[in-house]
Tab-separated table of C-alpha atoms in Angstrom:
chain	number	residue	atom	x	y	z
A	28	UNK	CA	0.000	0.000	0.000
A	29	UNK	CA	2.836	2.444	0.564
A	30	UNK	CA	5.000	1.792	-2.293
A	31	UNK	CA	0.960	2.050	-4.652
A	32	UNK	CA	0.699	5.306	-2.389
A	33	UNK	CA	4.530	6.679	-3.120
A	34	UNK	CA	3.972	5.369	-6.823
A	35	UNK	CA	0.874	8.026	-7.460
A	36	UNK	CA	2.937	10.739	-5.677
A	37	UNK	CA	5.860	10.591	-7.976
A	38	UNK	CA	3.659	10.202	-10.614
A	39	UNK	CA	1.935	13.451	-9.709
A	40	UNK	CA	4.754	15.051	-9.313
A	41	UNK	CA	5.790	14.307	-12.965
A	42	UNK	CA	2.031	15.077	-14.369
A	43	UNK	CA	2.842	18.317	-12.787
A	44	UNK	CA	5.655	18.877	-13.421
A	45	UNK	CA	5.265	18.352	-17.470
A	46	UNK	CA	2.081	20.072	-17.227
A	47	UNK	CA	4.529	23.328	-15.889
A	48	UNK	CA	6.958	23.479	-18.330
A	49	UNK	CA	4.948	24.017	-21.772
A	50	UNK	CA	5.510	26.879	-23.765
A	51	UNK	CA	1.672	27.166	-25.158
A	52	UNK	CA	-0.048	30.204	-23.643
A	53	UNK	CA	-3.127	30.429	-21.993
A	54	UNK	CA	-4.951	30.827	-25.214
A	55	UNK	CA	-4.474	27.556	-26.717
A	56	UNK	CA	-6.314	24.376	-25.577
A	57	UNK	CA	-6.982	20.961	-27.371
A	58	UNK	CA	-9.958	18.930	-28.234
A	59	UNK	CA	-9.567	15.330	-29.731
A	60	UNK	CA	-12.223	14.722	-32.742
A	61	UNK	CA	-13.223	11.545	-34.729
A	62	UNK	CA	-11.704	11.440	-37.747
A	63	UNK	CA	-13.935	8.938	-39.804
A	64	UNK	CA	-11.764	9.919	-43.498
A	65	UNK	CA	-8.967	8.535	-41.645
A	66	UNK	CA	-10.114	5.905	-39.337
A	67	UNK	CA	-8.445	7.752	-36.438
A	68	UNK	CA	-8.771	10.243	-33.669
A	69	UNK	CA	-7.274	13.500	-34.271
A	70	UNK	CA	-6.074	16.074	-31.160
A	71	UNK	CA	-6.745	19.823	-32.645
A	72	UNK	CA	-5.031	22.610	-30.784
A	73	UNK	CA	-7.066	25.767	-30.772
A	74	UNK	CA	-5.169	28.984	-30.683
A	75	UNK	CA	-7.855	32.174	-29.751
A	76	UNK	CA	-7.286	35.687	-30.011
A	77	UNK	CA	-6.665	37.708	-26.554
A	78	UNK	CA	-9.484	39.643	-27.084
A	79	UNK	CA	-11.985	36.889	-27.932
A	80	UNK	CA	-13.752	36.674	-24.688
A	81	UNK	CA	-14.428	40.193	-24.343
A	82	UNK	CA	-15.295	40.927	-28.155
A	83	UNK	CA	-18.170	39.651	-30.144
A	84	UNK	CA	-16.248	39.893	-33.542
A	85	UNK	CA	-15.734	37.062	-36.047
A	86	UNK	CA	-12.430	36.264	-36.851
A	87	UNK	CA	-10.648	34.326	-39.706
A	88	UNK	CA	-9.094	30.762	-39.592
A	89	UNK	CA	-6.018	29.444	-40.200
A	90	UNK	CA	-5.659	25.722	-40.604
A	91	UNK	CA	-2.058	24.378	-39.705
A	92	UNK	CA	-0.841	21.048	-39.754
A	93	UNK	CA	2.044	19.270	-37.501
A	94	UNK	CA	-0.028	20.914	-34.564
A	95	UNK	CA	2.821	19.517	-32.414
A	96	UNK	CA	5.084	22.001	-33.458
A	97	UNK	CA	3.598	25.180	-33.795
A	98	UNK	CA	2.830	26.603	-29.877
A	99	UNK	CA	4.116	23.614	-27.262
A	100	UNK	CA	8.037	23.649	-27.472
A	101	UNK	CA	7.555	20.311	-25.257
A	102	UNK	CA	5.740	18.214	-27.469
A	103	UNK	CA	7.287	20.103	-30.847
A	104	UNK	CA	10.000	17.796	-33.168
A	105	UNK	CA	12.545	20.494	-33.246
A	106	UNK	CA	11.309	23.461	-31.556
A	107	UNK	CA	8.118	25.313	-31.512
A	108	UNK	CA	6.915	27.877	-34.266
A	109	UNK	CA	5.741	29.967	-31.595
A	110	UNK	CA	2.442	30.780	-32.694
A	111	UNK	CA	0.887	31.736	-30.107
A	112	UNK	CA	3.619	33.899	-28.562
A	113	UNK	CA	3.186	35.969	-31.923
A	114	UNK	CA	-0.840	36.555	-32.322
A	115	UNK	CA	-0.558	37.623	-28.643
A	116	UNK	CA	2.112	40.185	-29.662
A	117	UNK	CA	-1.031	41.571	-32.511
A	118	UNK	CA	-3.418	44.195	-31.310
A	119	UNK	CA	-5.528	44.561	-34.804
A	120	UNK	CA	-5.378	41.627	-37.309
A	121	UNK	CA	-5.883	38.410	-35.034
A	122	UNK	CA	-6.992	35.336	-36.050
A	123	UNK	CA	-8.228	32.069	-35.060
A	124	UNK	CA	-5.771	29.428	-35.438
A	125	UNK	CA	-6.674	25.694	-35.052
A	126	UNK	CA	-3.655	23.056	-35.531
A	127	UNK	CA	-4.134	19.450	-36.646
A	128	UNK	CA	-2.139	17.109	-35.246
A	129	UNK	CA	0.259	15.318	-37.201
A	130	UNK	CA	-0.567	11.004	-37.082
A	131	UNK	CA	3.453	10.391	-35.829
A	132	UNK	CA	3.894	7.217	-38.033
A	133	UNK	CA	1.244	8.057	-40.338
A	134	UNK	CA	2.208	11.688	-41.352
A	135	UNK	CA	3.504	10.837	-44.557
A	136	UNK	CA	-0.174	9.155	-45.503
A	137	UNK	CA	-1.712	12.639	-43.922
A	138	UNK	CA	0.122	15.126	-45.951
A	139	UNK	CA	0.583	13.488	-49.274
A	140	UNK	CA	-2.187	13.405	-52.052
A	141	UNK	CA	-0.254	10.711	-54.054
A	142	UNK	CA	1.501	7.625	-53.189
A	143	UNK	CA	5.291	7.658	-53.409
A	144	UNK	CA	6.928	4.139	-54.559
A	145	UNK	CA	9.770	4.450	-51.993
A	146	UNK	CA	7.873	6.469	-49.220
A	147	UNK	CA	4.405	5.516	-49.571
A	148	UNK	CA	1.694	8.119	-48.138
A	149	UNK	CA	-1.152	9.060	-50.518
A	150	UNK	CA	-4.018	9.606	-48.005
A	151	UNK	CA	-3.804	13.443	-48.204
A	152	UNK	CA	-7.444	13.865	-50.314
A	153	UNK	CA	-8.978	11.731	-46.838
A	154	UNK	CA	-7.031	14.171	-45.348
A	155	UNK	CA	-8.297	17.352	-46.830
A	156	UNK	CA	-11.661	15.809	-46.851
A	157	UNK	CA	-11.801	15.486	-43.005
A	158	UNK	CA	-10.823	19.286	-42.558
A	159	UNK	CA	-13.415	20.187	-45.161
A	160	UNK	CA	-16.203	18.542	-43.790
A	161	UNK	CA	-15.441	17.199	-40.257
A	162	UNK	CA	-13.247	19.792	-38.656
A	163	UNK	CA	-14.513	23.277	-40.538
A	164	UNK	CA	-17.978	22.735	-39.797
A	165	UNK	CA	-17.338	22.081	-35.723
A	166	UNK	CA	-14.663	24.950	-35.687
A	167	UNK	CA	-17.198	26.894	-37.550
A	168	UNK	CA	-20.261	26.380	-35.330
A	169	UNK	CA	-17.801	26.379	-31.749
A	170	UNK	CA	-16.413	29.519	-32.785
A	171	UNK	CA	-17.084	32.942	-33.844
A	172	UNK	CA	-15.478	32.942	-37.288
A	173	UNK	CA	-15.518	34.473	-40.751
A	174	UNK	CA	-16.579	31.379	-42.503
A	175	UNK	CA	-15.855	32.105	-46.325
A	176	UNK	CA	-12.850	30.771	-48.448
A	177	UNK	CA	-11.284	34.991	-47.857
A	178	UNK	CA	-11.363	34.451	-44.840
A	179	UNK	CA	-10.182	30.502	-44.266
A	180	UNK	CA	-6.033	30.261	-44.857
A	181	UNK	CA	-4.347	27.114	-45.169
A	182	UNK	CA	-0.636	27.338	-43.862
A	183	UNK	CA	2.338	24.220	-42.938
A	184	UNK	CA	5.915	23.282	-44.351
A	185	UNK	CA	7.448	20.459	-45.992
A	186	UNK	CA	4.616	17.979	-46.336
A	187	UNK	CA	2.650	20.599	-45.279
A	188	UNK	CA	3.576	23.283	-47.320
A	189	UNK	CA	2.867	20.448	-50.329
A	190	UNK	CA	-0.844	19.434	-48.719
A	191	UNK	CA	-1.771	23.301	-48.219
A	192	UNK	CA	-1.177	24.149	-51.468
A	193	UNK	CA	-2.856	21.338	-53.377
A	194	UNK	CA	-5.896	22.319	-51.241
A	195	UNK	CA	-6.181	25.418	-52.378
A	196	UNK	CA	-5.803	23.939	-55.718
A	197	UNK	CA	-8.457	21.850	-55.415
A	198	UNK	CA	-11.124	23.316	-53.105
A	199	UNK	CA	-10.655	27.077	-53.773
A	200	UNK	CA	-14.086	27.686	-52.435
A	201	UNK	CA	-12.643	25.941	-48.897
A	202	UNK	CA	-9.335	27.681	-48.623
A	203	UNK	CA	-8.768	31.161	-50.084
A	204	UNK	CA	-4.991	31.316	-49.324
A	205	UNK	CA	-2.421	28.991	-48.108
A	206	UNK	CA	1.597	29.487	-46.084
A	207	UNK	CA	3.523	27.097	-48.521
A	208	UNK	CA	6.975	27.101	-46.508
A	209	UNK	CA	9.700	24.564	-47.887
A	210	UNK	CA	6.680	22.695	-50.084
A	211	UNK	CA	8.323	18.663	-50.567
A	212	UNK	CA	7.296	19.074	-54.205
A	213	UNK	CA	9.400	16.329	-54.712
A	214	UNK	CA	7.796	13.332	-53.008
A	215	UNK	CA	4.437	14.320	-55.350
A	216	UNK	CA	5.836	15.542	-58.785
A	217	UNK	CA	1.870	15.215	-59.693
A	218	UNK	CA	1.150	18.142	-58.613
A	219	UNK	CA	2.725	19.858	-61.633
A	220	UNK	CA	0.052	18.216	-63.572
A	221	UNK	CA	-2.622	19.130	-60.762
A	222	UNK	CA	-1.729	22.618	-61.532
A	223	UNK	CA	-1.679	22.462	-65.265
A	224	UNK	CA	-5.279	21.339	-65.489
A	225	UNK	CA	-6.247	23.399	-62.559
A	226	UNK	CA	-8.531	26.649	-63.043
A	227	UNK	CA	-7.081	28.578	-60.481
A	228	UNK	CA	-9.079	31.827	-59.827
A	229	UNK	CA	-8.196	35.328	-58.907
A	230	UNK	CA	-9.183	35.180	-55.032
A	231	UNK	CA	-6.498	32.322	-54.815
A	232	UNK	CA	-3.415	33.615	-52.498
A	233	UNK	CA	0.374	31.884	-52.221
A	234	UNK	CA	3.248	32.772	-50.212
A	235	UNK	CA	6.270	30.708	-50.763
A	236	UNK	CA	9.306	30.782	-48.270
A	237	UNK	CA	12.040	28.390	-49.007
A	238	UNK	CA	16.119	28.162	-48.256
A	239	UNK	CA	18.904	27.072	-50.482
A	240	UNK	CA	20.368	24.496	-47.457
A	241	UNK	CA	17.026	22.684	-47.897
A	242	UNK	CA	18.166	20.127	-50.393
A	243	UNK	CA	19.271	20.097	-54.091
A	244	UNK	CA	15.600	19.999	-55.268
A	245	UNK	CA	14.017	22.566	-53.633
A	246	UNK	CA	15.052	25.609	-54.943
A	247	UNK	CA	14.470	24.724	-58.263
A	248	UNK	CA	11.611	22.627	-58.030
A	249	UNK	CA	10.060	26.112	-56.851
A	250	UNK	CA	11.393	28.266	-59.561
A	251	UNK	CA	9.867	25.704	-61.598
A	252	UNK	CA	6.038	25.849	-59.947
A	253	UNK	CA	6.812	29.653	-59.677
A	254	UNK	CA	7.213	30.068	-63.539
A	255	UNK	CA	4.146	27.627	-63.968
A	256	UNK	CA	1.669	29.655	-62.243
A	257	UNK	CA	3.482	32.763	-64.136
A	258	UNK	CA	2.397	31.204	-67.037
A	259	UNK	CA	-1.147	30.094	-65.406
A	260	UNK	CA	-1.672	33.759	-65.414
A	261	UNK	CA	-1.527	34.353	-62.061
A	262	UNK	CA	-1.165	37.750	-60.801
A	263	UNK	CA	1.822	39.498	-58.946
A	264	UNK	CA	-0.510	40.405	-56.107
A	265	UNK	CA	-1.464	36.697	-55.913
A	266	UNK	CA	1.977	35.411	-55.239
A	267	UNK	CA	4.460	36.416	-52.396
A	268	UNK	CA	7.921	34.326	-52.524
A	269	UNK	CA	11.248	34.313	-50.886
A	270	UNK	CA	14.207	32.309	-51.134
A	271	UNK	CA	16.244	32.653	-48.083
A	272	UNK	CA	20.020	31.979	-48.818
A	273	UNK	CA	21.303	29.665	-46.114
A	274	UNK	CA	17.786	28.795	-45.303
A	275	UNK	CA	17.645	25.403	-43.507
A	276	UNK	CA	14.764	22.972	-43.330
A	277	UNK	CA	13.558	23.474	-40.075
A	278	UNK	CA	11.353	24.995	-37.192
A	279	UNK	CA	13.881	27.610	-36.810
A	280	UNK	CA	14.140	28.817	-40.440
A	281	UNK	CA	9.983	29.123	-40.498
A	282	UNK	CA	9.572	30.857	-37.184
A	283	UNK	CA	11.853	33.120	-38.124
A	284	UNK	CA	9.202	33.992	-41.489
A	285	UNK	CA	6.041	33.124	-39.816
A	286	UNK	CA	5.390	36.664	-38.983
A	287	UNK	CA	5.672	38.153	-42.662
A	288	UNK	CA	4.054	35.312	-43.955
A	289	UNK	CA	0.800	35.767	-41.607
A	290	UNK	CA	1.001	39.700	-42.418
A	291	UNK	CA	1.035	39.293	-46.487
A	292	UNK	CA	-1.873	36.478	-46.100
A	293	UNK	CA	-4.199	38.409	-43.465
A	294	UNK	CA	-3.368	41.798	-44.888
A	295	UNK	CA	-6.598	42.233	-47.263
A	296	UNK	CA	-9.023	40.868	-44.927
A	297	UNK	CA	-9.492	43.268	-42.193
């Protein structure tokens, strides 16, 4: 009985004492969801503006992926985006934020709309499809947002930088702009085609942020989606890209541009 009774201390003590070192502010809390596209649960972190209790405003979305990453530095890969830590430095221009939690093993199916032959993956239209018509419509009727595709930003890197901007490629009536930040263009070169037959309309928004330490593909696999939507006829107010020299793939390189990025995308809609 003692050693069952020391055994719940320590383990209080640890509960605790994980619980009081995150990095997420007061603002963000979690919800798991059913995820019937996927056969799986899904944990969605919520990130809402200071001022949401006390306003009675609608706000935009973002969707992020890898929600491990972007506000906990405890349960992040590599170190935190720090999300949260910059909406709470915004007075004007806040916006809801809800992160998706990556599936750890399963990621690679998540993010990807086509199957690789080495890497697998190739569940990213489920994917899409459970944001679209699972997790909009609860975020949408929980919270006070602006519910329209102007208002509704897709935003992640690598894998999610790829996934974000195939679904604004193919719902643009879901997702009016998406953060495309180190896009693994590689792992799908399909979505070339996907573009080419794509009827991509004016409301559509991209930022691109990518470094040249990211890999010997990325740089010009970009140029080369970059001149493709040139030639698309996309418009210069429709496109924001920046290649970073001595940009590495990692958390550091996109907190570091997750700022600008949010400014250039939210800009227009306030």
């Amino acid at each position: 009985m003692k050693i069952k009774h020391l055994y719940l201390i320590v383990l209080a003590f640890l509960l605790n004492k994980i619980h009081s070192q995150t990095t997420a502010s007061k603002e963000v809390t979690k919800f798991i969801i059913a995820t019937p596209q996927l056969d799986t649960l899904k944990t969605i972190w919520v990130y809402l503006p200071t001022n949401y209790k006390n306003s009675e405003k609608e706000y935009p979305v973002i969707y992020m992926h890898d929600a491990q990453n972007l506000f906990d530095a405890e349960t992040a890969y590599a170190g935190e985006w720090k999300v949260d830590e910059h909406m709470n430095t915004l007075v004007d221009n806040q916006s809801i934020i809800i992160g998706i939690a990556h599936g750890n093993e399963k990621r690679i199916d998540e993010l990807t709309p086509y199957k690789h032959d080495k890497y697998g993956g190739g569940q990213g239209d489920a994917y899409l499809t459970f944001i679209k018509n699972t997790l909009k419509p609860h975020i949408d009727a929980t919270y006070r947002t602006k519910t329209d595709a102007a208002h509704t930003t897709i935003f992640g890197s690598s894998l999610g930088g790829l996934i974000s901007f195939y679904a604004v490629l193919k719902y643009p009536e879901i997702f009016g702009q998406a953060g495309v930040f180190s896009p693994a263009f590689w792992i799908n070169p399909e979505i070339f085609d996907v573009v080419k037959s794509a009827q991509i309309p004016e409301t559509s928004k991209f930022y691109f942020l990518a470094g040249t330490d990211e890999g010997e593909t990325m740089i010009p696999k970009l140029e080369d989606m970059l001149e493709l939507l040139s030639s698309k006829g996309l418009k210069e107010n429709q496109i924001e890209s920046h290649i970073i020299e001595g940009g590495q793939h990692n958390e550091k390189f996109w907190v570091e541009h997750f700022g600008k990025a949010y400014d250039w995308l939210q800009k227009k809609l306030f």
